[in-house]
Amino acid sequence: MNAWINNRPVTFEEGETILQVAKRLGIFIPTLCALLPLDHTPGTCRMCITEIERKETPGKRELVTSCTTPMLEGMAVFTHTPEVRHRQRQQAAWIFSDHDQDCASCVRHGNCELQDVALYVGLQNNSCNGRFIAKRPVDTSAHGLLRDVNKCIRCGRCVEVCRKVQGISALTLDDIGTKRGVGIVGADRWIDSPGCVECGQCTLVCPTGALGEKDQCDTAIDWFDDPDIKTIVAFAPSARVTIGDEFGLEPGKNTEGQLITAIKMLGADFVCDVNWGADVTIMEEGNEFLSRLRTGGTLPMMTSCCPGWVTYVEKHHPEMMGNLSTTRSPQGIFGALAKTWFAKTHNIDPKKLRFISIMPCTAKKEEAARPQLARNGMPDTDLVITIREFARILRRYGISLPTLEPSKYDSPFMAENTGAGMIFGVTGGVMEAALRTVHHVVTGKNLDGIEYLPVRGMEGIKEATVDLGPGGSVKIAVANGLRNAEELIQRVKSGKADYQFIEVMACPGGCIDGGGTARIKNSYLSHAAARAKTVYQIDRARVYRQSHANPDVIRLYDEFLGKPNSELAHHLLHTYFTD
Ligand code: HC1
Ligand code: SF4
């Protein structure tokens, strides 16, 4: 079918809106509320106004919102006539009239979709600016999240992500008039939400600073600068393939070496890798699974390294807490061993040691605060810094990540890691890593070709039956995104499925799309494929690709823990859950 945009002939499929056609062809139309990957087009921001002329009424112009108007045969669309620009400017002025323009201290400083729109429409000397702000308190109650309703423009994107992707519906638009904005269903403060799991997916799509991560950059800086404190910093598997977006690098770019350099420049005493903790997680979790299988323990065993998922089970299905693996997450394991094995080996008083993890995740801040993951009154993980915060620290120090020379870890201690640890960052990765080791433990042989492809890919739910040779076969399932996880739980509860091992990651795609990663404007999950590709490339390039082959993990068991699931390993590396 044929039509025109700005006198340029275009073709389109029946049912496509003007906005969809324009976006597909790279013709820019501003929008603040539409989020096409989720089919979210409420038409409320009205920034996407265009003028159209229908074939049936030549010469007669109409103003329409392009997100809700279907493109029709013979239609002519004009995206920036004087009338369109006038209306968009007026609309932007009204949006700013009750918007708190504390831009300098805003979490979106320099990276705000609302500011972009103001630029696009040529907003100048807006006499409405801030005239009708109804100050509502800023909500900093959650562990990792910030809610500033004064910056909400009521686009509803966050509400939609929480409902459609996570199936939780923890958010709503509440109150009336100029006080209207993002609210918490069933509570006044975020921390009291009966449903929210702090996954942070809503923060990825907020166009302004209304929803964001809680900034704890100064705590990290204080510790780096304190001569009495030793800092040990480790970053998540997905950190190295996601932080590049904060600095304009190509999606999925591996910045591992630059990250090590940057952390050292900030003054960290030791730079390590959470991947190493992931290898230890596999040693514990793989053996826990085999022990459950052999001794009639609770099955299906469900992975528990994703804190959004753990909280989901605790809040929404507490009767299934016994299915969660008691093995701590890689972050939790790293923290415990940093404060014990590492501190002892390096002759450091654990009270003076601070473990800082760099994570793609807002929920990891909640995990770190759990009392069962502390010892002697101090958390094992002292501070979690999201990717967005870490990038902010670098900007504050004038450090441009892409220009840094890559470095290597100073020592293999808690840094040497395998491809198995690396693939934790993508959906299916924890399962694949576990299978690589479980298969070896049971059969004495490697999985054919090491890689296990049935659990790869972005499908919401993946199922497979794995042959463990003389050990029989096990049925496994992998879900990403909590709506899919709920579907999996219902299959188990209804008896439609008899899985023995389940992996769930709360964020779609896994940690590579975590709620603490870079915000890609007016987009959602658009870098997932590129990030996943790099994760698997890194896996293939690693010298060791199975957790049990990691020499530094073998040393951990030889020198300190004895065997996987030993009494000491249980004491240090396992946890419990509470509703
Ligand atoms: Fe994750 Fe994990 S993979 S939870 O996604 O098990 O956040 O990357 O660090 O702990 O290793 C996140 C990522 C991360 C943990 C590991
Ligand atoms: Fe929903 Fe996750 Fe946002 Fe909580 S953090 S409101 S669960 S999207």
Short mmCIF file of N, CA and C in Angstrom, two decimals, residues 35 38 156-169 199-205 508 524:
data_model
loop_
_atom_site.label_atom_id
_atom_site.label_comp_id
_atom_site.label_asym_id
_atom_site.label_seq_id
_atom_site.Cartn_x
_atom_site.Cartn_y
_atom_site.Cartn_z
N LEU A 35 5.19 3.41 23.44
CA LEU A 35 6.28 2.45 23.54
C LEU A 35 5.91 1.30 22.62
N LEU A 38 5.88 -2.61 23.14
CA LEU A 38 4.82 -3.18 23.99
C LEU A 38 3.43 -2.84 23.46
N GLY A 156 2.37 6.30 31.43
CA GLY A 156 1.87 4.95 31.70
C GLY A 156 2.78 3.83 31.20
N ARG A 157 3.97 4.18 30.70
CA ARG A 157 4.85 3.11 30.21
C ARG A 157 5.24 2.14 31.34
N CYS A 158 5.54 2.69 32.51
CA CYS A 158 5.96 1.84 33.64
C CYS A 158 4.83 0.92 34.06
N VAL A 159 3.63 1.47 34.07
CA VAL A 159 2.45 0.67 34.46
C VAL A 159 2.32 -0.51 33.50
N GLU A 160 2.54 -0.22 32.23
CA GLU A 160 2.37 -1.23 31.19
C GLU A 160 3.44 -2.32 31.27
N VAL A 161 4.68 -1.93 31.50
CA VAL A 161 5.75 -2.93 31.61
C VAL A 161 5.49 -3.85 32.80
N CYS A 162 5.14 -3.26 33.93
CA CYS A 162 4.91 -4.06 35.13
C CYS A 162 3.74 -5.02 34.92
N ARG A 163 2.72 -4.56 34.20
CA ARG A 163 1.54 -5.40 33.97
C ARG A 163 1.81 -6.44 32.88
N LYS A 164 2.30 -5.95 31.75
CA LYS A 164 2.36 -6.82 30.58
C LYS A 164 3.56 -7.77 30.59
N VAL A 165 4.71 -7.26 30.99
CA VAL A 165 5.92 -8.08 30.95
C VAL A 165 6.07 -8.90 32.23
N GLN A 166 5.85 -8.23 33.35
CA GLN A 166 6.08 -8.92 34.63
C GLN A 166 4.80 -9.54 35.19
N GLY A 167 3.65 -9.12 34.67
CA GLY A 167 2.39 -9.69 35.15
C GLY A 167 2.10 -9.36 36.60
N ILE A 168 2.67 -8.28 37.09
CA ILE A 168 2.54 -7.97 38.53
C ILE A 168 1.53 -6.84 38.78
N SER A 169 1.55 -5.81 37.96
CA SER A 169 0.65 -4.66 38.15
C SER A 169 0.84 -4.01 39.52
N CYS A 199 12.48 -5.31 40.48
CA CYS A 199 13.25 -5.71 39.29
C CYS A 199 13.76 -4.51 38.50
N GLY A 200 13.07 -3.36 38.63
CA GLY A 200 13.53 -2.15 37.96
C GLY A 200 13.19 -2.05 36.49
N GLN A 201 12.41 -3.00 35.96
CA GLN A 201 12.05 -2.91 34.54
C GLN A 201 11.30 -1.62 34.25
N CYS A 202 10.50 -1.16 35.20
CA CYS A 202 9.76 0.09 35.00
C CYS A 202 10.69 1.28 34.82
N THR A 203 11.87 1.21 35.48
CA THR A 203 12.79 2.35 35.37
C THR A 203 13.43 2.41 33.97
N LEU A 204 13.47 1.26 33.30
CA LEU A 204 14.09 1.25 31.97
C LEU A 204 13.27 2.05 30.95
N VAL A 205 11.97 2.15 31.17
CA VAL A 205 11.12 2.77 30.15
C VAL A 205 10.61 4.16 30.54
N PRO A 508 13.29 -9.88 31.34
CA PRO A 508 13.24 -10.53 30.04
C PRO A 508 14.63 -10.58 29.42
N TYR A 524 12.74 -0.67 24.06
CA TYR A 524 12.70 -1.66 25.14
C TYR A 524 13.34 -2.95 24.64
#
